[in-house]
């Protein structure tokens, strides 16, 4: 139902998570996750402001210059996923953030795994209309 779906989304956005009731692979068929040194681990943050606008940053790298993305980047050696997410948001958007919940894990072949977090900023207001130089406060 629509109201049930809305309540489920509201629980996720408030950091309460979601109960897993169905698994598409039986536990007897699943294999344990293996972390490998030759895999790139990426973190990504989804952050909303009070107007329910999503934070996007413009890329500075030449191959995708000025394209808009969610703040994201590689996990550095010795970092936890949460530490990496906080660092990437600080580096790319210029402010502190806190993870709320893990939304999604994506795997692209054996090369990389992306961890997408719902996050929030403890700073009072995130303004729309940020520029290439950084967010307006």
Coordinates of C-alpha atoms in Angstrom, one line a residue:
X1 CA 0.0 0.0 0.0
X2 CA 1.0 3.6 -0.6
X3 CA 0.7 4.5 3.1
X4 CA 2.7 1.5 4.1
X5 CA 5.4 2.5 1.6
X6 CA 5.5 6.1 2.9
X7 CA 5.8 4.9 6.5
X8 CA 8.7 2.6 5.5
X9 CA 10.5 5.5 3.7
X10 CA 9.9 7.7 6.8
X11 CA 11.4 5.0 9.0
X12 CA 14.5 4.8 6.8
X13 CA 15.0 8.6 6.6
X14 CA 14.7 8.8 10.4
X15 CA 17.5 6.3 10.7
X16 CA 15.4 3.4 12.1
X17 CA 16.2 1.1 9.3
X18 CA 14.0 -1.5 7.7
X19 CA 13.2 -5.1 8.8
X20 CA 14.3 -7.7 6.3
X21 CA 11.4 -10.1 5.8
X22 CA 12.3 -11.8 2.5
X23 CA 15.7 -12.9 1.2
X24 CA 16.0 -13.7 -2.5
X25 CA 18.7 -16.3 -1.9
X26 CA 18.4 -19.0 0.8
X27 CA 21.0 -18.8 3.5
X28 CA 22.2 -22.3 2.6
X29 CA 23.0 -21.0 -0.9
X30 CA 24.6 -17.7 0.1
X31 CA 28.4 -17.3 0.4
X32 CA 30.1 -15.1 3.0
X33 CA 31.5 -11.7 1.8
X34 CA 35.2 -11.7 1.2
X35 CA 37.0 -8.3 1.4
X36 CA 39.8 -8.2 -1.2
X37 CA 42.8 -5.9 -1.4
X38 CA 42.4 -5.5 -5.2
X39 CA 38.9 -4.0 -4.8
X40 CA 38.2 -0.3 -4.7
X41 CA 35.7 0.6 -2.0
X42 CA 33.7 3.7 -2.6
X43 CA 31.5 5.6 -0.2
X44 CA 28.7 8.0 -1.2
X45 CA 26.4 10.3 0.8
X46 CA 22.8 11.3 0.2
X47 CA 22.1 14.4 2.2
X48 CA 18.8 16.4 2.2
X49 CA 18.2 19.9 3.3
X50 CA 15.0 21.2 5.0
X51 CA 13.4 21.7 1.6
X52 CA 14.1 18.0 0.7
X53 CA 16.6 19.0 -1.9
X54 CA 19.5 16.6 -2.4
X55 CA 23.1 17.8 -2.0
X56 CA 25.0 17.5 -5.3
X57 CA 28.6 18.6 -6.0
X58 CA 30.3 19.6 -9.2
X59 CA 33.2 17.4 -10.3
X60 CA 36.6 19.1 -10.8
X61 CA 38.4 16.2 -12.5
X62 CA 39.1 16.9 -16.2
X63 CA 37.4 13.7 -17.5
X64 CA 34.0 14.7 -16.0
X65 CA 34.5 18.4 -15.3
X66 CA 31.4 20.3 -14.0
X67 CA 29.2 17.2 -14.0
X68 CA 27.0 17.0 -10.9
X69 CA 27.3 14.0 -8.5
X70 CA 26.5 13.0 -5.0
X71 CA 29.6 13.5 -2.7
X72 CA 31.6 10.3 -3.1
X73 CA 35.1 8.9 -3.2
X74 CA 37.5 6.1 -2.3
X75 CA 38.0 4.6 1.2
X76 CA 41.6 5.2 2.2
X77 CA 43.7 2.6 3.9
X78 CA 42.9 2.3 7.6
X79 CA 39.6 4.3 7.3
X80 CA 36.2 2.9 8.3
X81 CA 33.4 3.4 5.9
X82 CA 31.8 6.1 8.1
X83 CA 35.1 7.9 8.4
X84 CA 35.6 7.9 4.7
X85 CA 32.0 9.2 4.1
X86 CA 32.5 12.1 6.5
X87 CA 35.9 13.0 4.9
X88 CA 34.5 12.9 1.4
X89 CA 31.6 15.2 2.3
X90 CA 34.0 17.6 4.1
X91 CA 36.4 17.6 1.1
X92 CA 33.8 17.9 -1.6
X93 CA 31.1 20.0 0.0
X94 CA 32.9 21.8 2.8
X95 CA 30.9 20.8 5.9
X96 CA 30.7 18.2 8.6
X97 CA 28.2 15.3 8.2
X98 CA 27.0 12.2 10.1
X99 CA 25.9 8.9 8.6
X100 CA 22.2 8.0 9.5
X101 CA 22.0 4.6 7.9
X102 CA 23.4 2.5 5.0
X103 CA 21.0 2.7 2.1
X104 CA 22.5 0.5 -0.5
X105 CA 25.6 -1.6 -1.4
X106 CA 26.4 -1.8 -5.2
X107 CA 29.0 -4.1 -6.7
X108 CA 30.4 -3.6 -10.1
X109 CA 32.1 -6.8 -11.1
X110 CA 35.1 -7.7 -9.0
X111 CA 36.7 -4.2 -9.3
X112 CA 34.7 -2.0 -6.9
X113 CA 32.0 -1.9 -4.2
X114 CA 30.1 1.3 -3.4
X115 CA 28.5 1.9 0.0
X116 CA 25.7 4.5 -0.2
X117 CA 24.8 6.2 3.1
X118 CA 21.9 8.4 4.0
X119 CA 23.6 11.2 6.0
X120 CA 22.8 14.5 7.7
X121 CA 24.6 17.7 8.4
X122 CA 24.7 19.0 12.0
X123 CA 25.1 22.4 10.5
X124 CA 21.8 24.3 10.8
X125 CA 21.1 25.2 7.1
X126 CA 22.3 23.7 3.8
X127 CA 21.4 26.3 1.1
X128 CA 20.5 25.6 -2.5
X129 CA 22.5 27.3 -5.1
X130 CA 26.0 26.2 -4.2
X131 CA 28.8 27.2 -6.7
X132 CA 31.9 25.5 -8.0
X133 CA 33.9 27.1 -5.2
X134 CA 31.8 25.5 -2.5
X135 CA 28.4 25.6 -0.7
X136 CA 26.8 28.9 0.3
X137 CA 26.2 29.2 4.0

